[in-house]
Amino acid sequence: MLSPTSETTSWPTHEVSPLDKATLAKLDAWWRAANYLSVGQIYLLDNPLLRQPLTRDHIKPRLLGHWGTTPGLNFIYAHLNRVIQERSLNTIYITGPGHGGPGMVANAYLDGTYSEVYSNIEQNENGVRKLFRQFSFPGGIPSHASPELPGSIHEGGELGYALSHAYGAAFDNPNLLVAAVVGDGEAETGPLATSWHSNKFVNPLEDGVVLPILHLNGYKIANPTLLARIPESELLDLMRGYGHTPYIVSGGFDGEDPALVHARMAETLDQVLNQIAQIKADAAAGTLEGRPAWPMIILRTPKGWTCPKEIDGKPAEDSWRSHQVPLADARDTPAHTKVLNDWLLSYRPEELFTEEGAPVELATALAPEGDLRMSANPHANGGILRKPLKLRDFRDYAVDVPSPGATITEATRQLGVWLTDVIRDNPTNFRIFGPDETASNRLAPPVYDATDKQWNAEYIPSDEHLARAGRVMEMLSEHQCQGWLEGYLLTGRHGLFTSYEAFIHIVDSMFNQHAKWLKVTREIPWRKPISSLNYLLSSHVWRQDHNGTSHQDPGFIDHVVNKKADVVRVYLPFDTNTLLSTYDHCLRSVDYVNVVVAGKQPTANWLTMDQAVEHCTRGLGLLEWAGTETAGQEPDVVLAAAGDVPTLEVLAAASLLRQYVPSLKVRVVNVVDLMRLQSEGEHPHGLSDREYDAIFTADKPVIFAYHGYPWLIHRLTYRRHGHDKMHVRGYKEEGTTTTPFDMVMLNDLDRFHLVIDVLDRVPGLAAREAGLRQDMQDARLDARAYTRSHGEDHPDVAGWTWGSAAAGATPTARFDDTGNDN
Amino acid sequence: MLSPTSETTSWPTHEVSPLDKATLAKLDAWWRAANYLSVGQIYLLDNPLLRQPLTRDHIKPRLLGHWGTTPGLNFIYAHLNRVIQERSLNTIYITGPGHGGPGMVANAYLDGTYSEVYSNIEQNENGVRKLFRQFSFPGGIPSHASPELPGSIHEGGELGYALSHAYGAAFDNPNLLVAAVVGDGEAETGPLATSWHSNKFVNPLEDGVVLPILHLNGYKIANPTLLARIPESELLDLMRGYGHTPYIVSGGFDGEDPALVHARMAETLDQVLNQIAQIKADAAAGTLEGRPAWPMIILRTPKGWTCPKEIDGKPAEDSWRSHQVPLADARDTPAHTKVLNDWLLSYRPEELFTEEGAPVELATALAPEGDLRMSANPHANGGILRKPLKLRDFRDYAVDVPSPGATITEATRQLGVWLTDVIRDNPTNFRIFGPDETASNRLAPPVYDATDKQWNAEYIPSDEHLARAGRVMEMLSEHQCQGWLEGYLLTGRHGLFTSYEAFIHIVDSMFNQHAKWLKVTREIPWRKPISSLNYLLSSHVWRQDHNGTSHQDPGFIDHVVNKKADVVRVYLPFDTNTLLSTYDHCLRSVDYVNVVVAGKQPTANWLTMDQAVEHCTRGLGLLEWAGTETAGQEPDVVLAAAGDVPTLEVLAAASLLRQYVPSLKVRVVNVVDLMRLQSEGEHPHGLSDREYDAIFTADKPVIFAYHGYPWLIHRLTYRRHGHDKMHVRGYKEEGTTTTPFDMVMLNDLDRFHLVIDVLDRVPGLAAREAGLRQDMQDARLDARAYTRSHGEDHPDVAGWTWGSAAAGATPTARFDDTGNDN
């Protein structure tokens, strides 16, 4: 049972009565106007109000955009306007169907927002002309509910995320209604199919309400949709099985008078909102038991509703043929020009626009006031509402590092300690999302001191750390986590997504779309910056030895750096203090995607907090204590590393070289901010060539031990001086092993091999140190033999840290206890 | 209604009677033995049959693997064995839960397959010792149902694809039962959530049967599962909503005698198989109406069933604590060593193994004969069953190319013509998969001459190209398409997946797993090669001008080339004949992932079929007719291209240079097989340096117009001579436009800019040709202005082909009709 809190909601109940004529007229006028404006955008270059018969010159040469889903979107929009007016409901609209752009632009124009945001699109005939012309036109706007569209937080170019975004928007917005239209094409995608289960996470008191509206218009591009072709009883079972109370509104088929459908929809929407109001009231009163069966609406209308029934004798309305542009040759086939002319006139534009060409009062009568307009709702421009996080000084959470490597901690666990206070200080606008891995990645247990996992499914007494409200959101779906977080950020809040490194590829495509959204919004002045999308990828490739090749993939970084440089950041903190410093930076930033890869295993700490802050501020730098260079002289070789395990191996290699080739001048470099490697012309974080040369030298061999696929380092540095002297070791997809050191050996990233690399690349050294080279090869064989006989790494190797002897191998007497009983 | 065909199935009906004691004893013995062998694999180094009390030295130092799901998997396996024996059912087993490895190894050992495949793992005590030791041990086998496991086609390291793989295996295997265990963790993923809908595609007569078994053990890593925490009525609604007849088997809780659960499971399984038999019989008789509600089983048992009820006073069995290794310190905590000892003894190993250590007859009595054993079923080693496709000579499908650029066709449409005959000649082992894009990508309509889209949901009279059985599989889920195709290939058949280029990133992670599977199987001698996984990515980045940035992403190629070189191939055929030649090669190949990116729009044909075959055989080559070099001399500059649109622009640039700088020696190169660019040491297709230099020269400027992100060309060629003279133009994420030429201009890949690149990079040329350079800049501005005023590309630009004047721009009189009314 839920307890009421001080923040109670305002969800009025209204009497359900038949639709009165005046309201019907307003609904009908809005809908006709929106449909007219939608068709106009798709087809018309000129003659926007059809004040003369349509001719070829009035029609765009390239007909783009999608009609099929549009009349349904407009219909729903009109009806939501009515209830927003009547109930003062704070509402945003999620347009799931892919190409709903023209409809949503039309609605934003009708409620006035569009002209407010784009002052050149005035409320007159010239404004309508420009509105039409710009749609899917060079220099204009795209065909989706793109960032350019006021009121949108969901572009929908790629399908499947409407409900995840909707729920993300609803969390911690107890007074917000998120009306989410799900297309029946989209409903076939995997992410959408599981996102219905989001309702098991919603807290009825402290979160907002998502109203899913499954719009069955029956067709995709060239096929019927599955959910339109199962018995209605099965569809109702499915929705009940998803935990909803389904309501069906069906109509408009075979020429049915839309007025009848308006009446049905209005009555159903009142019932639905009353049910929501009752749930909210029960939650506020503390009388709600368990999880409510939230309502959802199944709206079944013809595809392309109100377009010509037939074109050239073939069905258009209520057919897949109306999915895109039903009259593809309207310009060049006079008969089709006439059909288009009559189709536009069927909306009776002469009744809908004034002499000047502004929408008449009746057509916009349903527009709510000010910010209650769905196109103007500030939740859909979250940067307006965003408040920076209250962040305590992360330096107070430093781990003690009396000397390099002297202490061992789990980096993510200590980050969890700091995040615990982030949660305490930001109880309603910060959440952690993850696919059942918050504990596995060690942020928990610490964060459970301050919060729990939000869970509104069933409980049993032995459950731990689950609660009706909590800051941690866990569902075994990376899609869902990503979608929720995106929705949460886009509505002005903060968060992070923690996952296994290999499986974050599951959301590659979602990352693409979000990065593209951010890139475009940076160029739209009225879109305010939102919090960055922060990844914390732990259980990374070098610690997946035991789970094998299926759990090993460091390629998300490669995927990310394909996107625009001003949007993406990649960080590889290599110990606890550098992770704390990095994450503080990420949680303060806006409009980026920050990818942070950090280990969860007990690992040596290398930098004090002061050193870490300085190092992270630079993004890369020398680990002077590990090198053997002489001040003022260039080193003989640079050992560079990015990532925690590569840095450990580089340090161990430096230690071996220090012991066995003391005359060699070795520089040790660590890179935390990967983007620093790029040229300054390619990325805002890029080093100048002078700065780069000061660190990596212009012509000395560089052995670079890298966390991921080695190519990326070459890609980032191929324009640098001395790139032909750069030798990169990284992950090679070599297959399976089951101990950490065997894993690095399998990929030639281990300390012994790095020493060999140095010997082979510093001129003359391999010949001079042939004995050491052989010793290093023997050490590798011995280390491997030990794992094969003992099932774990040799303790000298696994236990090595800075200052211990010989980096785990004494060339003269190695691994005395190696068995050979395998 | 279905009609019977000659290929009728053999699905016997059996009387449902209570489980007899003898069979119960066999079930119980198998289950105990499998559980014992599973626990042994996780924990034991030695003392495999517990013939002495367990000590520290008998226990592995690193305890890996997962116990939680294992007893349930073993339970189901034993019961399936019973019905396979009784009904001679041809059955394979899909292990959905992530870490079911130890159980599946145990079952394969018990039925004898494991020792047949791995002769060193004998059926005696020494064999059991090796079996235990190798599991998750250095040099041993991984913890999942990996390729090393006989009987597996589904590793399950990444969750969500069990049902998609199962249905893929069942298509065109009318006598095959695919038992697919779905974990309740996995069930939360998006791909799994939508894969239930696969049943709307199954043809009851011509396809096999998938029996989903949803195994509810209630917990994930650290959380309860959603489907275990909704009311049973809701879960039943959900399964009915998915179109199934659900059967529930629940038991084993609070110490319930497993014998009772065996009885329940046996009875239910008989009922389920009888329902299946009835459906099959009705289908064969032609009396089946519509889509049957195929049965599925919900099996609810405790997580970690039969492990200690409590450890240190905290629940182990029936808790998330038994998910992984319940006694993590069994080695070093003597009390826990004792708990492990007693747990192992609870299975009474003394009854289960002979003196020599072989399983006793009772324990293996349920093993079916020969290939009927699920671990030995040839469908799970599909290469055994694979028959090469019958492919007609693709050269007979050539388009006529009297001179370069003289004809225009849609490449994918002509491929569709050839595929139509592939379908005709291979009616039961070749399918095309796509997310509603077979028509959009233009393979259809041609292929509909030979087949239809398979659809077993509801029909209405106006439906076109839908049929109860067909070779085209369309559902709006890339996950589903990929998973179906993988299952189809892994069981020895052939196919291709056609999708939009941008949205193929949706299956990045699935591609990873399949590529890793292929890589590993190449090293397993008993795994026979399977057909390659062929992508056809059309609607590519350069033709998504109208859909905008959300539909533009060429990065799948980058993602793919991170995988092992011996598994991945990338082809960019640039006209119809090269596409035909490329795809013939792909459909003949085995054990690769072939990524083919090809346009669907009407495009000029450049090569005759003879030329195309020669060009594709080389993978790259000179377009000699387009260049202006002198035989025997090196050119001044190389214009290279990969991809259809880049090649068009390069040819147009070459044409401009030919006209305006006739003295410049230009070489024109096209690359179809991208892997040819790599060094021969890095990829089997890689050119030698000598071959590379012969084409690209060692030191001349190379302007490379590339289909995707430009970095990849640098990555592939950075070790080549003259790489510092390589300048790459590609996709830059620059945002939205709405005409094709504007799109290439936005990314500086257009002919005019390529000419500028040449002028700027050939020493002295820019200064000498300053007028031409300015003309080219003006031409770009004019071309853009034209699109802004007219809404489409200038006809001289859009209509240019080889041999037409001046590549769409005459520097002295360009675009006279440019308007400026925007």
Short mmCIF file of N, CA and C in Angstrom, two decimals, chain A residues 72 75-77 79-80 82-83 93 163 167 177-184 187 196 209-217 227 232 235-236 239-240 243-251 261-262 264-276 293-301:
data_model
loop_
_atom_site.label_atom_id
_atom_site.label_comp_id
_atom_site.label_asym_id
_atom_site.label_seq_id
_atom_site.Cartn_x
_atom_site.Cartn_y
_atom_site.Cartn_z
N GLY A 72 -4.84 9.98 -38.10
CA GLY A 72 -5.03 9.42 -36.77
C GLY A 72 -4.34 10.25 -35.71
N PHE A 75 -6.35 13.33 -35.19
CA PHE A 75 -7.59 13.01 -34.47
C PHE A 75 -7.31 12.93 -32.97
N ILE A 76 -6.27 12.22 -32.59
CA ILE A 76 -5.94 12.07 -31.18
C ILE A 76 -5.55 13.41 -30.58
N TYR A 77 -4.80 14.18 -31.34
CA TYR A 77 -4.34 15.49 -30.85
C TYR A 77 -5.53 16.39 -30.53
N HIS A 79 -8.56 15.48 -29.78
CA HIS A 79 -9.30 15.00 -28.61
C HIS A 79 -8.54 15.28 -27.31
N LEU A 80 -7.22 15.16 -27.36
CA LEU A 80 -6.46 15.49 -26.15
C LEU A 80 -6.60 16.97 -25.82
N ARG A 82 -9.17 18.77 -26.18
CA ARG A 82 -10.44 18.95 -25.46
C ARG A 82 -10.28 18.65 -23.98
N VAL A 83 -9.69 17.51 -23.66
CA VAL A 83 -9.61 17.14 -22.24
C VAL A 83 -8.57 17.99 -21.50
N TYR A 93 2.91 14.93 -25.77
CA TYR A 93 2.44 14.02 -26.80
C TYR A 93 3.65 13.34 -27.43
N LEU A 163 7.17 4.15 -26.12
CA LEU A 163 6.75 3.96 -24.73
C LEU A 163 7.91 4.12 -23.76
N TYR A 167 7.64 6.72 -20.68
CA TYR A 167 7.79 6.43 -19.26
C TYR A 167 8.97 7.20 -18.66
N LEU A 177 0.79 14.05 -17.69
CA LEU A 177 0.20 12.99 -18.53
C LEU A 177 1.02 12.90 -19.81
N VAL A 178 1.50 11.70 -20.10
CA VAL A 178 2.23 11.50 -21.33
C VAL A 178 1.38 10.63 -22.25
N ALA A 179 0.82 11.27 -23.26
CA ALA A 179 0.00 10.54 -24.22
C ALA A 179 0.94 9.99 -25.29
N ALA A 180 1.01 8.67 -25.36
CA ALA A 180 2.00 8.04 -26.24
C ALA A 180 1.30 7.24 -27.32
N VAL A 181 1.37 7.74 -28.53
CA VAL A 181 0.76 7.01 -29.65
C VAL A 181 1.75 5.97 -30.16
N VAL A 182 1.31 4.72 -30.14
CA VAL A 182 2.13 3.61 -30.61
C VAL A 182 1.58 3.16 -31.95
N GLY A 183 2.39 3.23 -32.99
CA GLY A 183 1.94 2.74 -34.28
C GLY A 183 1.90 1.23 -34.29
N ASP A 184 1.01 0.66 -35.09
CA ASP A 184 0.95 -0.81 -35.09
C ASP A 184 2.12 -1.43 -35.85
N ALA A 187 4.78 -1.37 -33.13
CA ALA A 187 4.45 -2.34 -32.08
C ALA A 187 5.07 -3.71 -32.34
N TRP A 196 5.96 -2.21 -22.96
CA TRP A 196 4.67 -2.22 -22.26
C TRP A 196 4.86 -2.55 -20.78
N VAL A 209 1.72 9.81 -15.45
CA VAL A 209 0.90 8.77 -16.05
C VAL A 209 1.19 8.69 -17.54
N VAL A 210 1.44 7.47 -18.00
CA VAL A 210 1.56 7.25 -19.44
C VAL A 210 0.25 6.65 -19.94
N LEU A 211 -0.31 7.28 -20.94
CA LEU A 211 -1.51 6.73 -21.58
C LEU A 211 -1.12 6.22 -22.96
N PRO A 212 -0.90 4.91 -23.08
CA PRO A 212 -0.57 4.38 -24.41
C PRO A 212 -1.82 4.35 -25.29
N ILE A 213 -1.67 4.82 -26.49
CA ILE A 213 -2.76 4.75 -27.48
C ILE A 213 -2.23 3.95 -28.66
N LEU A 214 -2.64 2.71 -28.73
CA LEU A 214 -2.19 1.84 -29.81
C LEU A 214 -3.04 2.15 -31.03
N HIS A 215 -2.41 2.75 -32.02
CA HIS A 215 -3.16 3.19 -33.19
C HIS A 215 -3.09 2.11 -34.27
N LEU A 216 -4.15 1.34 -34.36
CA LEU A 216 -4.22 0.28 -35.36
C LEU A 216 -4.79 0.84 -36.63
N ASN A 217 -3.91 1.17 -37.58
CA ASN A 217 -4.48 1.51 -38.89
C ASN A 217 -4.19 0.40 -39.90
N LEU A 227 -0.72 -6.88 -35.24
CA LEU A 227 -1.73 -6.68 -34.19
C LEU A 227 -3.10 -6.34 -34.77
N GLU A 232 -9.76 -9.83 -32.04
CA GLU A 232 -9.80 -8.76 -31.04
C GLU A 232 -9.65 -9.31 -29.63
N LEU A 235 -6.05 -9.68 -28.91
CA LEU A 235 -5.40 -8.38 -28.67
C LEU A 235 -5.74 -7.87 -27.26
N LEU A 236 -6.98 -8.06 -26.86
CA LEU A 236 -7.36 -7.64 -25.51
C LEU A 236 -6.62 -8.47 -24.46
N MET A 239 -3.10 -7.11 -24.16
CA MET A 239 -2.99 -5.85 -23.40
C MET A 239 -3.24 -6.10 -21.91
N ARG A 240 -4.19 -6.99 -21.60
CA ARG A 240 -4.39 -7.35 -20.19
C ARG A 240 -3.17 -8.07 -19.66
N GLY A 243 -0.70 -5.99 -18.46
CA GLY A 243 -1.05 -5.30 -17.22
C GLY A 243 -1.90 -4.07 -17.38
N HIS A 244 -2.53 -3.93 -18.52
CA HIS A 244 -3.35 -2.75 -18.78
C HIS A 244 -4.84 -3.06 -18.74
N THR A 245 -5.65 -2.02 -18.58
CA THR A 245 -7.08 -2.09 -18.85
C THR A 245 -7.30 -1.52 -20.24
N PRO A 246 -7.58 -2.36 -21.23
CA PRO A 246 -7.72 -1.83 -22.59
C PRO A 246 -9.11 -1.28 -22.89
N TYR A 247 -9.16 -0.20 -23.61
CA TYR A 247 -10.40 0.39 -24.11
C TYR A 247 -10.29 0.45 -25.63
N ILE A 248 -11.33 0.06 -26.31
CA ILE A 248 -11.28 0.08 -27.77
C ILE A 248 -12.15 1.18 -28.34
N VAL A 249 -11.60 1.94 -29.27
CA VAL A 249 -12.37 2.88 -30.08
C VAL A 249 -12.13 2.50 -31.53
N SER A 250 -13.19 2.23 -32.24
CA SER A 250 -13.04 1.78 -33.61
C SER A 250 -14.02 2.53 -34.49
N GLY A 251 -13.57 2.92 -35.67
CA GLY A 251 -14.52 3.59 -36.54
C GLY A 251 -13.88 4.25 -37.74
N VAL A 261 -17.36 8.70 -34.69
CA VAL A 261 -16.07 8.28 -34.10
C VAL A 261 -15.61 9.30 -33.08
N HIS A 262 -15.85 10.58 -33.38
CA HIS A 262 -15.52 11.62 -32.40
C HIS A 262 -16.27 11.36 -31.09
N ARG A 264 -17.45 8.58 -29.89
CA ARG A 264 -16.91 7.39 -29.22
C ARG A 264 -15.59 7.71 -28.52
N MET A 265 -14.74 8.41 -29.25
CA MET A 265 -13.42 8.72 -28.70
C MET A 265 -13.55 9.63 -27.48
N ALA A 266 -14.40 10.60 -27.58
CA ALA A 266 -14.54 11.55 -26.46
C ALA A 266 -15.04 10.82 -25.21
N GLU A 267 -16.02 9.98 -25.40
CA GLU A 267 -16.57 9.27 -24.25
C GLU A 267 -15.50 8.34 -23.64
N THR A 268 -14.79 7.64 -24.49
CA THR A 268 -13.75 6.73 -23.99
C THR A 268 -12.65 7.50 -23.28
N LEU A 269 -12.27 8.60 -23.84
CA LEU A 269 -11.18 9.37 -23.22
C LEU A 269 -11.61 9.87 -21.84
N ASP A 270 -12.87 10.25 -21.71
CA ASP A 270 -13.35 10.66 -20.39
C ASP A 270 -13.32 9.50 -19.41
N GLN A 271 -13.74 8.33 -19.87
CA GLN A 271 -13.69 7.16 -18.99
C GLN A 271 -12.27 6.85 -18.57
N VAL A 272 -11.39 6.88 -19.52
CA VAL A 272 -9.98 6.57 -19.26
C VAL A 272 -9.39 7.56 -18.26
N LEU A 273 -9.66 8.83 -18.48
CA LEU A 273 -9.08 9.83 -17.58
C LEU A 273 -9.71 9.75 -16.20
N ASN A 274 -10.97 9.35 -16.14
CA ASN A 274 -11.59 9.16 -14.83
C ASN A 274 -10.96 7.98 -14.10
N GLN A 275 -10.64 6.93 -14.87
CA GLN A 275 -9.97 5.79 -14.22
C GLN A 275 -8.60 6.22 -13.69
N ILE A 276 -7.90 6.99 -14.49
CA ILE A 276 -6.60 7.50 -14.04
C ILE A 276 -6.77 8.36 -12.79
N ALA A 293 -4.14 -1.55 -12.84
CA ALA A 293 -4.15 -1.90 -14.26
C ALA A 293 -4.44 -0.62 -15.03
N TRP A 294 -3.39 0.15 -15.28
CA TRP A 294 -3.53 1.44 -15.95
C TRP A 294 -4.28 1.28 -17.28
N PRO A 295 -5.10 2.26 -17.62
CA PRO A 295 -5.83 2.15 -18.89
C PRO A 295 -4.93 2.38 -20.10
N MET A 296 -5.33 1.82 -21.21
CA MET A 296 -4.73 2.13 -22.50
C MET A 296 -5.84 2.08 -23.54
N ILE A 297 -5.61 2.74 -24.66
CA ILE A 297 -6.64 2.82 -25.69
C ILE A 297 -6.16 2.14 -26.96
N ILE A 298 -7.02 1.33 -27.53
CA ILE A 298 -6.78 0.78 -28.87
C ILE A 298 -7.66 1.56 -29.83
N LEU A 299 -7.05 2.34 -30.68
CA LEU A 299 -7.80 3.16 -31.64
C LEU A 299 -7.65 2.55 -33.02
N ARG A 300 -8.77 2.05 -33.53
CA ARG A 300 -8.72 1.38 -34.84
C ARG A 300 -9.42 2.27 -35.86
N THR A 301 -8.64 2.86 -36.76
CA THR A 301 -9.21 3.71 -37.82
C THR A 301 -8.53 3.34 -39.13
#
